[in-house]
Amino acid sequence: MRILKEKLAAAQRGFTLIELVIVIVIIGILAAVAIPQFASVTDDANSGVANAAVGAVRSAISTRNAQCLNPATTLAGCTTALTCATAFALITPPAGATSTGTSPACTITVGGEASTLTYNPTSTSGT
């Protein structure tokens, strides 16, 4: 009799079906809440990269214009106005970044998130 009780006790050590279903439901709820948060973080990161690229282009334009103000400079392109393509080419763009638009409004897009740079091509500051 004692052996039979030990075998029954050993057989009842697992989880019940209801306990397993409850755990699966809780995991599903957590996943439903967490997945949209991760998508939002990715969009925010891409937007940040696009904004950083715009800042880099602004800085590169200012540096180029400052170099062109020096009469001793032999920098190519100082006599021509910048276009969106040439302004974007002044930097090493982030992976997946594209530049579209026509001067003075250029749009830099990274991962579907866009940031716009508007500059005055005849300005000495480049912004």
Coordinates of N, CA and C in Angstrom, one line a residue:
M1 N 0.8 -1.2 0.0 CA 0.0 0.0 0.0 C 0.9 1.3 0.0
R2 N 1.9 1.2 0.8 CA 2.8 2.4 0.8 C 3.5 2.7 -0.5
I3 N 3.8 1.7 -1.2 CA 4.5 1.8 -2.5 C 3.5 2.4 -3.5
L4 N 2.2 2.0 -3.4 CA 1.2 2.6 -4.3 C 1.0 4.1 -4.0
K5 N 1.0 4.5 -2.8 CA 0.8 5.9 -2.4 C 2.0 6.7 -2.9
E6 N 3.2 6.2 -2.8 CA 4.4 6.9 -3.3 C 4.3 7.1 -4.9
K7 N 3.9 6.0 -5.6 CA 3.7 6.1 -7.0 C 2.7 7.2 -7.4
L8 N 1.6 7.2 -6.7 CA 0.5 8.2 -6.9 C 1.0 9.6 -6.6
A9 N 1.8 9.8 -5.6 CA 2.3 11.1 -5.2 C 3.3 11.6 -6.3
A10 N 4.1 10.6 -6.8 CA 5.1 11.0 -7.8 C 4.4 11.3 -9.1
A11 N 3.3 10.7 -9.4 CA 2.6 11.0 -10.7 C 1.9 12.3 -10.6
Q12 N 1.7 12.9 -9.5 CA 0.9 14.2 -9.3 C 1.8 15.4 -9.2
R13 N 3.1 15.3 -9.5 CA 4.0 16.4 -9.3 C 4.0 17.4 -10.5
G14 N 3.4 17.1 -11.6 CA 3.4 18.0 -12.8 C 2.4 19.1 -12.7
F15 N 2.4 20.0 -13.7 CA 1.5 21.1 -13.8 C 0.2 20.7 -14.3
T16 N -0.9 21.3 -13.9 CA -2.2 21.0 -14.5 C -2.4 21.7 -15.8
L17 N -3.3 21.3 -16.5 CA -3.6 22.0 -17.8 C -4.0 23.4 -17.6
I18 N -4.7 23.7 -16.6 CA -5.2 25.1 -16.3 C -4.0 26.0 -16.0
E19 N -3.1 25.5 -15.2 CA -1.9 26.2 -14.9 C -1.1 26.6 -16.1
L20 N -0.9 25.6 -17.0 CA -0.2 25.8 -18.2 C -0.9 26.9 -19.1
V21 N -2.2 26.8 -19.2 CA -3.0 27.7 -20.0 C -2.8 29.1 -19.5
I22 N -2.9 29.3 -18.2 CA -2.8 30.6 -17.5 C -1.4 31.2 -17.8
V23 N -0.4 30.4 -17.7 CA 1.0 30.9 -18.0 C 1.1 31.3 -19.5
I24 N 0.5 30.6 -20.4 CA 0.6 30.9 -21.8 C -0.2 32.2 -22.1
V25 N -1.4 32.4 -21.4 CA -2.1 33.6 -21.6 C -1.4 34.8 -21.1
I26 N -0.7 34.7 -19.9 CA 0.1 35.8 -19.4 C 1.2 36.1 -20.3
I27 N 1.9 35.1 -20.9 CA 3.0 35.4 -21.8 C 2.4 36.1 -23.1
G28 N 1.3 35.7 -23.5 CA 0.7 36.4 -24.7 C 0.3 37.8 -24.4
I29 N -0.2 38.1 -23.2 CA -0.5 39.5 -22.9 C 0.8 40.3 -22.8
L30 N 1.8 39.8 -22.2 CA 3.1 40.5 -22.1 C 3.6 40.8 -23.5
A31 N 3.5 39.8 -24.4 CA 4.0 40.0 -25.8 C 3.2 41.0 -26.5
A32 N 1.9 41.0 -26.3 CA 1.1 42.0 -27.0 C 1.4 43.4 -26.5
V33 N 1.8 43.6 -25.3 CA 2.1 44.9 -24.8 C 3.5 45.3 -25.2
A34 N 4.5 44.4 -25.2 CA 5.9 44.7 -25.4 C 6.2 44.9 -26.9
I35 N 5.6 44.2 -27.8 CA 6.0 44.3 -29.2 C 5.8 45.7 -29.8
P36 N 4.6 46.4 -29.5 CA 4.5 47.8 -30.0 C 5.5 48.7 -29.4
Q37 N 5.9 48.5 -28.2 CA 7.0 49.3 -27.6 C 8.3 49.2 -28.3
F38 N 8.7 48.0 -28.7 CA 9.9 47.8 -29.5 C 9.8 48.5 -30.8
A39 N 8.7 48.4 -31.5 CA 8.5 49.1 -32.8 C 8.7 50.6 -32.6
S40 N 8.2 51.1 -31.5 CA 8.3 52.6 -31.3 C 9.7 53.0 -31.0
V41 N 10.5 52.1 -30.3 CA 11.9 52.4 -30.1 C 12.7 52.4 -31.4
T42 N 12.4 51.5 -32.3 CA 13.1 51.5 -33.6 C 12.8 52.7 -34.4
D43 N 11.5 53.2 -34.4 CA 11.2 54.4 -35.1 C 11.9 55.6 -34.5
D44 N 12.0 55.7 -33.2 CA 12.7 56.8 -32.5 C 14.2 56.7 -32.8
A45 N 14.8 55.6 -32.9 CA 16.2 55.5 -33.2 C 16.4 55.9 -34.7
N46 N 15.6 55.5 -35.6 CA 15.8 55.9 -37.0 C 15.6 57.4 -37.1
S47 N 14.6 58.0 -36.4 CA 14.4 59.5 -36.4 C 15.7 60.2 -35.8
G48 N 16.2 59.6 -34.8 CA 17.5 60.2 -34.2 C 18.6 60.2 -35.2
V49 N 18.8 59.1 -35.9 CA 19.8 59.0 -36.9 C 19.6 60.0 -38.0
A50 N 18.4 60.1 -38.5 CA 18.1 61.1 -39.5 C 18.4 62.5 -39.1
N51 N 18.0 62.8 -37.8 CA 18.3 64.2 -37.3 C 19.8 64.4 -37.1
A52 N 20.5 63.3 -36.7 CA 22.0 63.5 -36.6 C 22.6 63.7 -38.0
A53 N 22.1 63.0 -39.0 CA 22.6 63.2 -40.4 C 22.4 64.7 -40.8
V54 N 21.2 65.2 -40.5 CA 20.9 66.6 -40.9 C 21.9 67.5 -40.2
G55 N 22.2 67.3 -38.9 CA 23.2 68.1 -38.2 C 24.6 68.0 -38.8
A56 N 24.9 66.8 -39.2 CA 26.2 66.6 -39.9 C 26.3 67.3 -41.2
V57 N 25.2 67.3 -41.9 CA 25.2 68.0 -43.2 C 25.3 69.6 -42.9
R58 N 24.6 70.0 -42.0 CA 24.7 71.5 -41.6 C 26.1 71.9 -41.2
S59 N 26.7 71.0 -40.4 CA 28.1 71.3 -40.0 C 29.0 71.3 -41.2
A60 N 28.8 70.3 -42.1 CA 29.7 70.2 -43.3 C 29.5 71.4 -44.2
I61 N 28.3 71.9 -44.3 CA 28.0 73.0 -45.2 C 28.7 74.3 -44.6
S62 N 28.6 74.4 -43.3 CA 29.3 75.6 -42.6 C 30.8 75.5 -42.8
T63 N 31.3 74.3 -42.6 CA 32.8 74.1 -42.8 C 33.2 74.4 -44.2
R64 N 32.4 73.9 -45.2 CA 32.8 74.2 -46.6 C 32.7 75.7 -46.9
N65 N 31.6 76.3 -46.4 CA 31.5 77.8 -46.7 C 32.6 78.5 -46.0
A66 N 33.0 78.2 -44.9 CA 34.1 78.8 -44.2 C 35.4 78.7 -45.0
Q67 N 35.7 77.5 -45.5 CA 36.9 77.2 -46.3 C 36.8 78.0 -47.6
C68 N 35.6 78.1 -48.2 CA 35.5 78.9 -49.4 C 35.7 80.4 -49.2
L69 N 35.5 80.9 -48.0 CA 35.7 82.3 -47.7 C 37.2 82.7 -47.7
N70 N 38.1 81.7 -47.5 CA 39.5 81.9 -47.5 C 39.9 82.1 -49.0
P71 N 40.5 83.3 -49.3 CA 40.9 83.5 -50.7 C 42.0 82.6 -51.2
A72 N 42.8 82.0 -50.3 CA 43.8 81.1 -50.7 C 43.4 79.7 -50.9
T73 N 42.1 79.4 -50.7 CA 41.6 78.0 -50.8 C 41.5 77.6 -52.3
T74 N 41.7 76.4 -52.5 CA 41.6 75.8 -53.8 C 40.5 74.7 -53.8
L75 N 39.6 74.8 -52.9 CA 38.6 73.8 -52.7 C 37.7 73.7 -53.9
A76 N 37.5 72.6 -54.5 CA 36.6 72.4 -55.6 C 35.2 72.7 -55.3
G77 N 34.5 73.4 -56.2 CA 33.1 73.6 -56.0 C 32.7 74.9 -55.2
C78 N 33.7 75.7 -54.9 CA 33.5 76.9 -54.1 C 32.7 78.0 -55.0
T79 N 32.8 77.9 -56.3 CA 32.1 78.8 -57.1 C 30.7 78.4 -57.5
T80 N 30.3 77.2 -57.1 CA 29.0 76.8 -57.5 C 28.1 76.6 -56.2
A81 N 26.8 76.8 -56.3 CA 25.9 76.7 -55.2 C 25.8 75.2 -54.9
L82 N 25.6 74.9 -53.6 CA 25.3 73.5 -53.2 C 23.9 73.1 -53.6
T83 N 23.8 71.8 -54.0 CA 22.5 71.2 -54.2 C 22.4 70.2 -53.0
C84 N 21.2 69.6 -53.0 CA 21.0 68.5 -51.9 C 21.9 67.4 -52.1
A85 N 22.2 67.0 -53.3 CA 23.1 65.8 -53.5 C 24.5 66.2 -53.1
T86 N 25.0 67.4 -53.5 CA 26.4 67.7 -53.1 C 26.5 68.0 -51.6
A87 N 25.5 68.6 -51.0 CA 25.5 68.8 -49.6 C 25.6 67.4 -48.8
F88 N 24.8 66.5 -49.3 CA 24.7 65.1 -48.7 C 26.1 64.4 -48.9
A89 N 26.7 64.7 -50.0 CA 28.0 64.0 -50.3 C 29.1 64.6 -49.4
L90 N 28.9 65.7 -48.7 CA 30.0 66.2 -47.9 C 30.2 65.4 -46.6
I91 N 29.3 64.5 -46.3 CA 29.4 63.7 -45.1 C 29.5 62.2 -45.5
T92 N 29.8 61.4 -44.5 CA 29.7 59.9 -44.7 C 28.4 59.6 -44.2
P93 N 27.4 59.3 -45.0 CA 26.0 59.1 -44.5 C 25.9 57.8 -43.7
P94 N 24.9 57.8 -42.8 CA 24.7 56.6 -42.1 C 24.1 55.5 -43.0
A95 N 24.3 54.2 -42.6 CA 23.8 53.1 -43.4 C 22.3 53.3 -43.6
G96 N 21.9 53.1 -44.9 CA 20.5 53.2 -45.3 C 20.0 54.6 -45.4
A97 N 20.8 55.6 -45.3 CA 20.3 57.0 -45.4 C 20.2 57.4 -46.9
T98 N 19.2 58.2 -47.2 CA 19.0 58.7 -48.5 C 18.7 60.2 -48.4
S99 N 19.0 60.9 -49.4 CA 18.7 62.3 -49.5 C 17.9 62.6 -50.7
T100 N 16.8 63.4 -50.5 CA 15.9 63.7 -51.7 C 15.6 65.2 -51.5
G101 N 15.0 65.7 -52.6 CA 14.6 67.1 -52.5 C 15.5 68.0 -53.4
T102 N 15.0 69.3 -53.5 CA 15.8 70.3 -54.2 C 16.1 71.4 -53.3
S103 N 17.2 72.1 -53.5 CA 17.6 73.2 -52.7 C 16.5 74.2 -52.7
P104 N 16.3 74.8 -51.6 CA 17.0 74.8 -50.3 C 16.5 73.8 -49.3
A105 N 15.5 73.0 -49.7 CA 14.9 72.0 -48.7 C 15.3 70.6 -49.1
C106 N 16.1 69.9 -48.3 CA 16.5 68.6 -48.5 C 16.0 67.7 -47.4
T107 N 15.6 66.5 -47.8 CA 15.0 65.6 -46.8 C 15.9 64.4 -46.7
I108 N 16.4 64.1 -45.5 CA 17.2 62.9 -45.3 C 16.3 61.8 -44.6
T109 N 16.3 60.6 -45.2 CA 15.4 59.6 -44.7 C 16.3 58.4 -44.2
V110 N 16.0 57.9 -43.1 CA 16.6 56.7 -42.5 C 15.6 55.7 -42.0
G111 N 15.4 54.5 -42.5 CA 14.5 53.6 -42.1 C 13.1 54.1 -42.0
G112 N 12.7 54.9 -43.0 CA 11.3 55.4 -43.1 C 11.1 56.6 -42.3
E113 N 12.0 57.1 -41.5 CA 11.9 58.3 -40.7 C 12.7 59.4 -41.4
A114 N 12.0 60.5 -41.6 CA 12.6 61.6 -42.4 C 12.9 62.8 -41.5
S115 N 13.9 63.6 -41.9 CA 14.2 64.8 -41.3 C 14.6 65.8 -42.4
T116 N 14.1 67.0 -42.3 CA 14.3 68.0 -43.4 C 15.4 69.0 -43.0
L117 N 16.2 69.4 -43.9 CA 17.2 70.4 -43.8 C 16.9 71.5 -44.8
T118 N 16.7 72.7 -44.3 CA 16.4 73.8 -45.2 C 17.6 74.8 -45.0
Y119 N 18.3 75.2 -46.1 CA 19.4 76.1 -46.0 C 19.4 77.1 -47.1
N120 N 20.1 78.2 -46.9 CA 20.2 79.2 -48.0 C 21.5 79.0 -48.7
P121 N 21.5 78.5 -49.9 CA 22.7 78.2 -50.6 C 23.7 79.4 -50.8
T122 N 23.2 80.6 -50.7 CA 24.0 81.8 -50.8 C 24.5 82.3 -49.5
S123 N 24.0 81.8 -48.4 CA 24.4 82.3 -47.1 C 25.8 81.8 -46.8
T124 N 26.5 82.7 -46.0 CA 27.9 82.3 -45.6 C 27.9 81.3 -44.5
S125 N 26.8 81.2 -43.8 CA 26.7 80.3 -42.6 C 26.2 78.9 -43.1
G126 N 25.6 78.8 -44.2 CA 25.2 77.5 -44.7 C 23.9 76.9 -44.0
T127 N 23.2 77.7 -43.2 CA 22.0 77.2 -42.6 C 20.8 78.1 -42.9

